[in-house]
Structures are given as C-alpha cells and as structure tokens.
Coordinates of C-alpha atoms in Angstrom, one line a residue:
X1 CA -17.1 34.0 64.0
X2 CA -18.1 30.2 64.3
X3 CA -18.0 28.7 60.8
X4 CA -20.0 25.3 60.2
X5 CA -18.8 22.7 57.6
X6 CA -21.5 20.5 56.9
X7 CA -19.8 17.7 54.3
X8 CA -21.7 16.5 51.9
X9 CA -25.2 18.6 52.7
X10 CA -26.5 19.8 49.2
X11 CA -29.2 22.3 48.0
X12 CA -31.8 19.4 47.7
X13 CA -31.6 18.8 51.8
X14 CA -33.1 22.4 52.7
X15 CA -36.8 21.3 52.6
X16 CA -35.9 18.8 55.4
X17 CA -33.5 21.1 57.0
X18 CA -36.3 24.1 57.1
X19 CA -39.0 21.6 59.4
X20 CA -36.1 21.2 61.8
X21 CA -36.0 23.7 64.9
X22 CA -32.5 25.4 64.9
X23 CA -31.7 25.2 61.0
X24 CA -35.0 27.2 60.2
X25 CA -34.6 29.4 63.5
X26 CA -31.2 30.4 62.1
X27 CA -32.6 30.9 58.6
X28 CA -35.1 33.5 59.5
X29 CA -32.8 36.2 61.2
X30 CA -30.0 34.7 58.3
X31 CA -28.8 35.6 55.4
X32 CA -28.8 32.6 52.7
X33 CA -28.1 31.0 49.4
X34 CA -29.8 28.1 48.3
X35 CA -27.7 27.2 45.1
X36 CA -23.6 27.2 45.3
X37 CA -21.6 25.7 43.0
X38 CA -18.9 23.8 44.3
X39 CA -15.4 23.4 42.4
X40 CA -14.0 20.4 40.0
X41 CA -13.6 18.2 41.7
X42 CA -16.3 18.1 43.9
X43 CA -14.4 16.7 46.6
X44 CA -14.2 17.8 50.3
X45 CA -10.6 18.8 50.7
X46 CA -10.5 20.5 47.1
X47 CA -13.9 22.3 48.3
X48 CA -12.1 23.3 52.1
X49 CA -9.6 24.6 50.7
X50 CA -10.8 26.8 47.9
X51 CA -13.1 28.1 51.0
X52 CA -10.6 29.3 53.0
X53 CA -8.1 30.5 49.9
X54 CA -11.6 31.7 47.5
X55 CA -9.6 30.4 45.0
X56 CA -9.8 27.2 42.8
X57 CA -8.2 24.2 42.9
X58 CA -5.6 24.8 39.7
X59 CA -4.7 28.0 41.6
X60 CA -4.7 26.6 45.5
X61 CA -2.8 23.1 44.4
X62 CA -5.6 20.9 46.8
X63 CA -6.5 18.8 43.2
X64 CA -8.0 15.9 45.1
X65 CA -8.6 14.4 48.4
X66 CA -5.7 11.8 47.9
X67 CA -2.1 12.6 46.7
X68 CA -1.0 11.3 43.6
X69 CA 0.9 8.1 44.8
X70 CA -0.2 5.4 42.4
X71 CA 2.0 2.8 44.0
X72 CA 0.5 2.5 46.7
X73 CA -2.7 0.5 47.7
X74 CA -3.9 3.6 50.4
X75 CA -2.1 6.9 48.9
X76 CA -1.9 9.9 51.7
X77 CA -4.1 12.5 51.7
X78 CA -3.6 16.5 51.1
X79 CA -3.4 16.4 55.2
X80 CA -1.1 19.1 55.6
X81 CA -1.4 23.1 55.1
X82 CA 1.7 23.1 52.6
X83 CA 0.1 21.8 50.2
X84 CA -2.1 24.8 49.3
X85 CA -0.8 27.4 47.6
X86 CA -1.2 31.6 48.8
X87 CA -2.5 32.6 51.7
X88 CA -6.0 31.0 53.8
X89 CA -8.3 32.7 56.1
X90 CA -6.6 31.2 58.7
X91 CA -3.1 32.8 57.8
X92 CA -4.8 36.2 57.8
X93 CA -6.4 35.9 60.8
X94 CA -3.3 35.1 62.7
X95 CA -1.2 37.7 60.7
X96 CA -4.2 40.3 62.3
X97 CA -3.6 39.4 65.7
X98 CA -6.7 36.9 65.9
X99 CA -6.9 33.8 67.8
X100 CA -8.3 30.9 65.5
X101 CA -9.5 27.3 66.4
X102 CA -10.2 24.5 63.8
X103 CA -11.5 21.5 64.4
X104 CA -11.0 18.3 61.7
X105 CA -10.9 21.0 59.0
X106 CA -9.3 19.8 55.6
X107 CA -6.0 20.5 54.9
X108 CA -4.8 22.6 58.1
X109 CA -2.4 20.1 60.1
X110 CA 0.8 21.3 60.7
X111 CA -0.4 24.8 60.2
X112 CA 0.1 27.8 62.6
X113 CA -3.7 27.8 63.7
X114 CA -3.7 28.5 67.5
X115 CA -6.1 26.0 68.4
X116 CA -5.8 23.0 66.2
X117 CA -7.1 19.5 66.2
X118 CA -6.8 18.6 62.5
X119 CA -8.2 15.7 59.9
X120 CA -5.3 13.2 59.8
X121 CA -5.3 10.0 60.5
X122 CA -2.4 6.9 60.7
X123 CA -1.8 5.7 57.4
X124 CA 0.6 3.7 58.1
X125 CA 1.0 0.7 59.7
X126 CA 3.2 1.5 62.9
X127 CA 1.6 4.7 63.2
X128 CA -0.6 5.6 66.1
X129 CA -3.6 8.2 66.2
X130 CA -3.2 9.9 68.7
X131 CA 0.8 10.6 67.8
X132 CA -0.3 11.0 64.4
X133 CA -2.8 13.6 65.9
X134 CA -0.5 15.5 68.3
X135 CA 2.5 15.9 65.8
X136 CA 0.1 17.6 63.0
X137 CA -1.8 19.7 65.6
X138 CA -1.8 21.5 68.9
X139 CA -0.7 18.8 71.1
X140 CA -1.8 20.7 75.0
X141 CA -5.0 21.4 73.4
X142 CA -6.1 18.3 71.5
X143 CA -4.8 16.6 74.5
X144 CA -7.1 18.6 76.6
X145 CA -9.9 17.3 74.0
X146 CA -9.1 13.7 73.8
X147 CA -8.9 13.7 77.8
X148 CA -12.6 14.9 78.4
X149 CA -14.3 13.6 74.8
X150 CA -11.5 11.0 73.9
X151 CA -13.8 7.7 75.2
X152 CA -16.8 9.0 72.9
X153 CA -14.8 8.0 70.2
X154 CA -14.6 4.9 67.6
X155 CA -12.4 5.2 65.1
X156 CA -14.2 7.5 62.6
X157 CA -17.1 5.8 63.0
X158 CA -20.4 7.9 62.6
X159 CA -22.4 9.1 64.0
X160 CA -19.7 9.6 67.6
X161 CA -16.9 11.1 65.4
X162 CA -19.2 14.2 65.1
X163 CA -20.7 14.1 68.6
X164 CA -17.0 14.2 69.8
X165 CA -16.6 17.1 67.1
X166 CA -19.4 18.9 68.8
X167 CA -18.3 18.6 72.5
X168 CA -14.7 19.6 71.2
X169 CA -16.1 22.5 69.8
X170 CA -18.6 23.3 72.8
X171 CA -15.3 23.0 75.0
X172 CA -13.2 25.3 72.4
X173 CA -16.0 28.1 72.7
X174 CA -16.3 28.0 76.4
X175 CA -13.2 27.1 77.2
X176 CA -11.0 28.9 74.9
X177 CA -12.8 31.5 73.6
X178 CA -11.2 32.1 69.6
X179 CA -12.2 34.8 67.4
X180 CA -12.2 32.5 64.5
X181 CA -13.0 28.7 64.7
X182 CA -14.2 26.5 61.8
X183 CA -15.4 22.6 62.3
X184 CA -15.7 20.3 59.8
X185 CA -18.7 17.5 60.7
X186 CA -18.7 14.8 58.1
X187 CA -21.9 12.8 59.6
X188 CA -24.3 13.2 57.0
X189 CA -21.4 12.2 54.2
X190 CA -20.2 9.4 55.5
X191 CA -23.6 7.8 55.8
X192 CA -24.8 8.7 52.4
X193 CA -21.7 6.9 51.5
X194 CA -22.6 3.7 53.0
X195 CA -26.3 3.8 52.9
X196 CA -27.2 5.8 49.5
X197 CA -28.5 10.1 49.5
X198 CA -31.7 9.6 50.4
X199 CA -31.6 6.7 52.7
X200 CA -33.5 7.1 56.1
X201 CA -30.2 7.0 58.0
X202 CA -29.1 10.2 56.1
X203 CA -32.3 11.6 56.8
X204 CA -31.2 10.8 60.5
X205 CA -27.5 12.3 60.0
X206 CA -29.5 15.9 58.9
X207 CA -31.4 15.8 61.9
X208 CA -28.2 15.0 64.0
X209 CA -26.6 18.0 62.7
X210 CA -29.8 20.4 63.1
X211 CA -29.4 18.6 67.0
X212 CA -25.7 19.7 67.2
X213 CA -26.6 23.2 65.7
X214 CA -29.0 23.9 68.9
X215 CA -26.2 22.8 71.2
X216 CA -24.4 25.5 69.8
X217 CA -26.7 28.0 69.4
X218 CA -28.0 26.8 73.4
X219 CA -24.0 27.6 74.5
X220 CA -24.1 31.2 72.9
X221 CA -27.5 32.1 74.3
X222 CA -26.4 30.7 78.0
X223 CA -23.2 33.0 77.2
X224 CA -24.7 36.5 76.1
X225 CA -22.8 36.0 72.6
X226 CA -25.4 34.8 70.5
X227 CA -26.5 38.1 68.9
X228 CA -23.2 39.0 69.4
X229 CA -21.3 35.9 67.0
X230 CA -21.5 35.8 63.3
X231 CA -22.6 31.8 62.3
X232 CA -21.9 30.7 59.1
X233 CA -23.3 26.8 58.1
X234 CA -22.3 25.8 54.7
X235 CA -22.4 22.6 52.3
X236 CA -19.1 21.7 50.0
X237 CA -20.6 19.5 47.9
X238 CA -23.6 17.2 47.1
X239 CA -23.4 13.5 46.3
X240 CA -25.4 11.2 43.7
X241 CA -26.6 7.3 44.3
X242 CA -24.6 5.0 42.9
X243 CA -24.6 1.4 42.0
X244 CA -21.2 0.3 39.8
X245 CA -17.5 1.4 40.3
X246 CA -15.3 1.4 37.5
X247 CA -11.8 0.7 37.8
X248 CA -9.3 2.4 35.1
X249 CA -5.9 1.2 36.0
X250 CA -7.3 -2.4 35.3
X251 CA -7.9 -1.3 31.4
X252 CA -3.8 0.5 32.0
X253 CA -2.5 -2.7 32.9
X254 CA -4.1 -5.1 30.4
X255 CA -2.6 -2.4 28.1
X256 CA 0.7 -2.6 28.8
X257 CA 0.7 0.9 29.9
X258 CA 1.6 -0.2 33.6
X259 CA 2.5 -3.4 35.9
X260 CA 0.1 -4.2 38.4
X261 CA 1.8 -4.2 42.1
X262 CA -0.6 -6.0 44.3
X263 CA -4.1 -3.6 43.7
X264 CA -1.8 -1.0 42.8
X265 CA 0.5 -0.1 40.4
X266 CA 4.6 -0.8 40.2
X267 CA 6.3 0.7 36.8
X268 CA 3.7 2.6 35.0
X269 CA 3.7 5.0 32.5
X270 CA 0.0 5.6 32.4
X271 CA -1.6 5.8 35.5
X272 CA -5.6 7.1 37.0
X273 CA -5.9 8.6 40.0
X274 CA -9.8 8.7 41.5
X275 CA -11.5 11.8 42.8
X276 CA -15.2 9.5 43.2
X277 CA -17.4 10.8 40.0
X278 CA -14.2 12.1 38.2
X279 CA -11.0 10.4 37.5
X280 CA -7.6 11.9 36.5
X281 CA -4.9 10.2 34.2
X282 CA -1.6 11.1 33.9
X283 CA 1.2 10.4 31.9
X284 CA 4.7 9.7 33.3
X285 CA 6.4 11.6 30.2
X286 CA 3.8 14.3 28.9
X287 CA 5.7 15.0 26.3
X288 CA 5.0 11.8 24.6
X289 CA 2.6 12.2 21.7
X290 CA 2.6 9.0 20.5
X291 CA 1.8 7.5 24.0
X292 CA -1.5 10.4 24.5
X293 CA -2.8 9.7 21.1
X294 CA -2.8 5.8 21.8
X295 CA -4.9 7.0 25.4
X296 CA -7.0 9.1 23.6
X297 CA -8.2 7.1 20.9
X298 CA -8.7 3.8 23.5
X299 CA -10.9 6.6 25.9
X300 CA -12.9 7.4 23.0
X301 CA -13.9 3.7 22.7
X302 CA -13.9 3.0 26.1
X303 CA -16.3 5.9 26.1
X304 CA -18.7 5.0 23.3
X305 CA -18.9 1.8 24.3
X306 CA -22.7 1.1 25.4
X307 CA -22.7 0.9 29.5
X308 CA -19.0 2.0 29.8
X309 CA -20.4 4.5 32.8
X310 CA -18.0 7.3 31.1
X311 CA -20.2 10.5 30.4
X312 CA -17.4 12.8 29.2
X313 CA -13.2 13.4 28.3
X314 CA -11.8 16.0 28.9
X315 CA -8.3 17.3 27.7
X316 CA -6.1 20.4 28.6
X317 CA -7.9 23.5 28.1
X318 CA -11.2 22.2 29.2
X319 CA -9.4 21.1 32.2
X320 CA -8.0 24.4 33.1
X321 CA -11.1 25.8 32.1
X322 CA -13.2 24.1 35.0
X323 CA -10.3 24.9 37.7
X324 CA -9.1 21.2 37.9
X325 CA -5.8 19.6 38.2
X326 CA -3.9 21.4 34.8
X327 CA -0.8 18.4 35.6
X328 CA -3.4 15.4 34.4
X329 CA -3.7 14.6 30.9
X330 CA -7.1 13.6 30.4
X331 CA -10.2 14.2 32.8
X332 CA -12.9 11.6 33.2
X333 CA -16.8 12.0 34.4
X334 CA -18.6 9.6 35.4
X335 CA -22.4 8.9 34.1
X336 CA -24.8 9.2 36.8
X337 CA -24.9 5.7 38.8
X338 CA -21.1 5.3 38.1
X339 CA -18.1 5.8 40.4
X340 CA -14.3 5.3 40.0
X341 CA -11.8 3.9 42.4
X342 CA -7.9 3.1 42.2
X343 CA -7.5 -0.8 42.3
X344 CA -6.6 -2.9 39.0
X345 CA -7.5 -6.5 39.9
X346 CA -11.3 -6.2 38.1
X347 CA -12.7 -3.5 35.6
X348 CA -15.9 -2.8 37.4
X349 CA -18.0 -4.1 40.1
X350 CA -21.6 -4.0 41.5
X351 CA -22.1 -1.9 44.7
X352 CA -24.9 -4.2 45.8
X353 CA -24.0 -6.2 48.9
X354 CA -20.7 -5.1 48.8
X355 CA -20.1 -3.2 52.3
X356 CA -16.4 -2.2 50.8
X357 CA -18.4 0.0 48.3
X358 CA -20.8 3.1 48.3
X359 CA -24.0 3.7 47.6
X360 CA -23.5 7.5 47.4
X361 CA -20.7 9.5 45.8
X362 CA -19.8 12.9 44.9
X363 CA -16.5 14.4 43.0
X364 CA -19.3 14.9 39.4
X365 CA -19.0 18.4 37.5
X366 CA -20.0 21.1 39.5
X367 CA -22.4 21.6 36.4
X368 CA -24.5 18.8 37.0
X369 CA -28.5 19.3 37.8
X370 CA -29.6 19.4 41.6
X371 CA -26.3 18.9 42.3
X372 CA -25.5 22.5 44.3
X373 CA -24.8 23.3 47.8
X374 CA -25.7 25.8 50.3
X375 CA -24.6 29.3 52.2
X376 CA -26.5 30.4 55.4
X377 CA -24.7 33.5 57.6
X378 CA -26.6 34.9 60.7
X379 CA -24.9 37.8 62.9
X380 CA -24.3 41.2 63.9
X381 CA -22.6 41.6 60.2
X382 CA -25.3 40.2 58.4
X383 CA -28.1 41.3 56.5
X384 CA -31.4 39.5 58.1
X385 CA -33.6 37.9 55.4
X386 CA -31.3 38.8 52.6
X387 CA -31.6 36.4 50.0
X388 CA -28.9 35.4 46.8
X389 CA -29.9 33.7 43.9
X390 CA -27.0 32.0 43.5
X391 CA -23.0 32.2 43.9
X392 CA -19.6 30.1 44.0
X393 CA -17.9 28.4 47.1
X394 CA -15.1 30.3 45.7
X395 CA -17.2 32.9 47.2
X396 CA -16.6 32.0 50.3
X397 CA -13.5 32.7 51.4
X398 CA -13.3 36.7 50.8
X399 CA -17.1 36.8 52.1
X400 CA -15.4 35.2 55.5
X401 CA -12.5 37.1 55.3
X402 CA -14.3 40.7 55.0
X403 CA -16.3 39.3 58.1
X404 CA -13.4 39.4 60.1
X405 CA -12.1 42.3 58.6
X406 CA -9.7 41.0 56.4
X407 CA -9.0 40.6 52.4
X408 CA -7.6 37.2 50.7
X409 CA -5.3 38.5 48.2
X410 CA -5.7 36.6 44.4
X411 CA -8.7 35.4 45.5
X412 CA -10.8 34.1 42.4
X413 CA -14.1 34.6 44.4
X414 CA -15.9 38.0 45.1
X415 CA -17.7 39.2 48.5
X416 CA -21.0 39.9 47.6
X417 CA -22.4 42.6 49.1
X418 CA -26.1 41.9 49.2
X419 CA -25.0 39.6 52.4
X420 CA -24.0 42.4 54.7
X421 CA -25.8 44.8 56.6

C-alpha cells in the first residue's frame, strides 16, 4: 500500500485536479470522498498524526505543529514518534511482520519504521542536516537517498523538496520494495503560504503533484504492480487567504502577564502559543482563578473590539469538545483574513509586502465553510466508483489499517465499509 499525503490540498481543488490526467485516471477506477473534516487544529502534524493513530489530537497528544516552548524565538517541533500517544499504523504494521517506508511523514523520526527518512530539520544553530537527518532516521537508507537525489535539493525550498520526495520514493518502491510506505509532499502548502490559495503558482504546485502522481503510477505499470497496489491520495487540511497577523503575547506583555525576552518570552505567567488560524493560551498556574478571570474578561474586549480579527473564545469543555489541546486555558479563532504568530514586539501587522509573512493559512475550525479536504483509494481492496458523502480524517487511520489487515485499537474513527470491495 502506497499512501499519498498531499498538505494543504482541500475539497475546493478537485475541479482542477479532475482536468488533470493521472488524478482523474485514478478517480475513475477509485473509491473517493470529496468532503473530510480535518481535526482542531487544522494543522499538518496534528492532522498526520490523528491519520495514522484515527484518533484526535486530545487523545494522540500531537496538539500542534510546534511544542510548547514560549521562551524561545523558534520552539521545536512535535518531530519525534514519542510524542503521540497509543499505537500508529506504522507500529502495527511492524508488530505484523510488514516492512514499512516513510518518507518526510510528520511526527515519525526516531521511530522503528524500517525505511525512514523523516520531517526534521536543525533547529539549532550548531546543528547540521544531514546529522540532524541520520540520527532521527534510517541512516544506510537515507544515506542511500541523499547520495543519488541529495544535489536536487535546496534547503526546503519548493518546488525541489518534493521532486527529491518523489525520486526518493520512486527509488524506495523499486529499490526496496515495502509493504507499507507513506510520503508526505508539502508543495502545494508551502506555496499557498507564500503566494495566497488561489494564486497561479498554487495552481502550478497541483499540477506538479498530478505530474508526480503519473511518475508513480508509470513505475507500477512498468512493474506489473499497479492493479496489484492499493493507492491512497489524501488532503489534511485546507487553508484560507490571509492579509493581517495578530500577535497575542504583545497584548501579555503590556499586561504584565509576562517579560518579553527578545521576540519571545522570559518569566511569564500567561503565555499564547500559535497554531496559524487558532491560538492557544495557557496559564503557568491553572489553578489561579483570579489570574483566568482577569484573561477572560480582557479576551472578551479584545474580542468585541471592532477589527480585533478574533471570531471566537473558547474555554474547557468546548475545547475538549472539538478534540483540541484540554492543557490550554482558552482557545482562540481567527476571523477569516486573520492569522496568529508567537512574537511580542508589535500587536499586528499587514501581510502586504512582507515576504516574512503569508498570504495563506490554515489551523481555522474544522467547521468552517469550503474548508474540507479529500479521500481517494484505488486498488485490489477497493470498491471502483464507490462514492461517500462525507467522513472524518479520524477515519483514516482504521480505513488504512483494515487495508493491511490490521485494527488501531482506541481508535476514535470508524472504517467505513462502503469503501471496500
């Protein structure tokens, strides 16, 4: 099974995607959902992970791209597979006897994956890469990649980070041969990020991946396996244009409710962590009432101001209710337009002309209109021309695991039948 990450592909791009070749040659003998709701936050390691666990993020523990480490100016990411809580795809696979591959998936480095070349990058200032790279992954076979592909690389730069994704996972196939192997190909998200959601370069990043898709599908016809290999392309979230970012660790410190540390925070007992459209607060001592009804009464008039780009609060129970971090306080939304980032030196700032900033975010209730992703599944275990209405990426994970003949315990997604032959 050959599972296809496409970051940041929503519902809304299928019209374009169906007058490409291999997309809508994939659809026809497929079997496909059009509108999946992805999880709170909609952010891609939160979303990776709840596909490969089926669970949400208050159960699986992947809250947020970045780790909570408000000191700092650039905070870690959720890189490493223990962070999530239970059991993944991946773990089941290997526990069956399967060989399994993944290539820049979220939140796998330092796993037991046989093949592994995962996201994780230096984040530190005497750090290199490709150590970086070898000590979270599968050195021999990475270093087998970074050999033959390494030289198509620039940085994470777009679109060569994905075309050394593809010949990595060309290689992987023919080379290798894994039962399972998942790739993550961030193309079309990083572009919407700097150029806006409906820009003509992300027009350009869809057609890229459609390109990559044939390669794929060209390798498994030239190997006898393509009627033989279940594919699976799926979306983990949308993202929305946007044109301010809003900074609320700037309104914390000019509260008194931390010190500002350069464009981060020093001593703080109030402090916002950013997931893009959402933003989490949390307070050093929860237990201090007198603290959270001072937050909650300035986030109400923060929020009622005209223009403050906040669209909702949210508070305990409706936080646990839509699967989100249960150890932050309050839960912000952004209005459509708006955005939220971690630094404290200015309250909010134009994205015009700023090439530091986006023009596209995501990380906005799962809830919100046209704002839905995408399932398509095409193989021997598939049902041809079967059609859902809608589902959950949580979904996702026991639909993949029953592929391969396997069962993620706890899951909080179903399989759904109607997919299978």
């Amino acid at each position: 099974m050959i599972v296809l990450s496409w970051d940041a592909v929503g519902s809304q791009d299928i019209p374009a995607l169906m007058e490409f070749p291999h997309f809508s040659a994939l659809m026809e003998r497929g079997a496909f959902c059009g509108f999946v709701k992805s999880v709170c936050p909609s952010l891609t390691y939160p979303a990776h992970a709840t596909i490969v666990t089926g669970r949400l993020p208050i159960h699986h523990g992947i809250v947020n791209n970045l780790r909570f480490q408000p000191e700092r100016e650039k905070p870690d990411w959720f890189w490493q597979r223990k962070f999530i809580r239970g059991t993944t795809l991946f773990d089941e696979a290997e526990k069956a006897g399967l060989t399994t591959a993944a290539l820049l998936w979220p939140v796998t480095a330092q796993s037991r994956i046989t093949y592994n070349l995962p996201e994780v990058w230096a984040n530190r200032p005497w750090q290199h890469q490709l150590f970086v790279s070898f000590f979270n992954g599968s050195a021999s076979y990475e270093l087998d990649l970074f050999r033959r592909y390494g030289s198509m690389l620039d940085g994470i730069r777009q679109p060569m980070l994905d075309n050394f994704v593809q010949a990595s996972l060309l290689r992987t196939f023919r080379g290798y041969r894994p039962d399972l192997t998942m790739a993550h190909l961030t193309d079309v998200d990083t572009t919407r990020h700097l150029y806006g959601v409906c820009s003509s370069q992300a027009m350009s990043a869809l057609r890229r991946q459609d390109l990559r898709l044939g390669g794929l599908l060209g390798l498994l016809n030239q190997m006898g396996l393509e009627k033989k290999t279940n594919i699976i392309v799926l979306g983990d979230h949308y993202q929305k244009d946007v044109s301010c970012v809003l900074y609320p660790n700037y309104y914390i410190v000019e509260k008194g409710w931390a010190q500002r540390k350069g464009n981060a925070l020093g001593q703080w007992r109030v402090a916002a962590q950013n997931a893009d459209g959402a933003c989490c607060l949390y307070l050093r001592d929860t237990q201090d009432q007198k603290l959270k009804f001072e937050v909650a009464a300035w986030l109400r008039e923060w929020k009622n101001t005209p223009g403050s780009g906040i669209r909702a609060v949210y508070t305990g129970r409706q936080i646990r209710e839509k699967g989100a971090d249960p150890q932050c306080t309050f839960l912000l939304e952004a209005e459509e337009g708006y955005y939220f980032r971690n630094g404290c030196s200015c309250p909010k700032e134009s994205t015009a002309g700023n090439p530091g900033l986006h023009l596209g975010a995501h990380g906005y209730d799962p809830d919100s209109p046209d704002y839905t992703t995408f399932f398509l599944a095409a193989g021997p275990d598939f049902q041809p021309g079967a059609r859902i209405k809608e589902m959950y990426l949580m979904d996702e994970g026991p639909i993949l695991a029953r592929t391969l003949g396997l069962e993620l315990e706890d899951a909080d997604g179903a399989v759904i039948n109607a997919f299978f032959r």
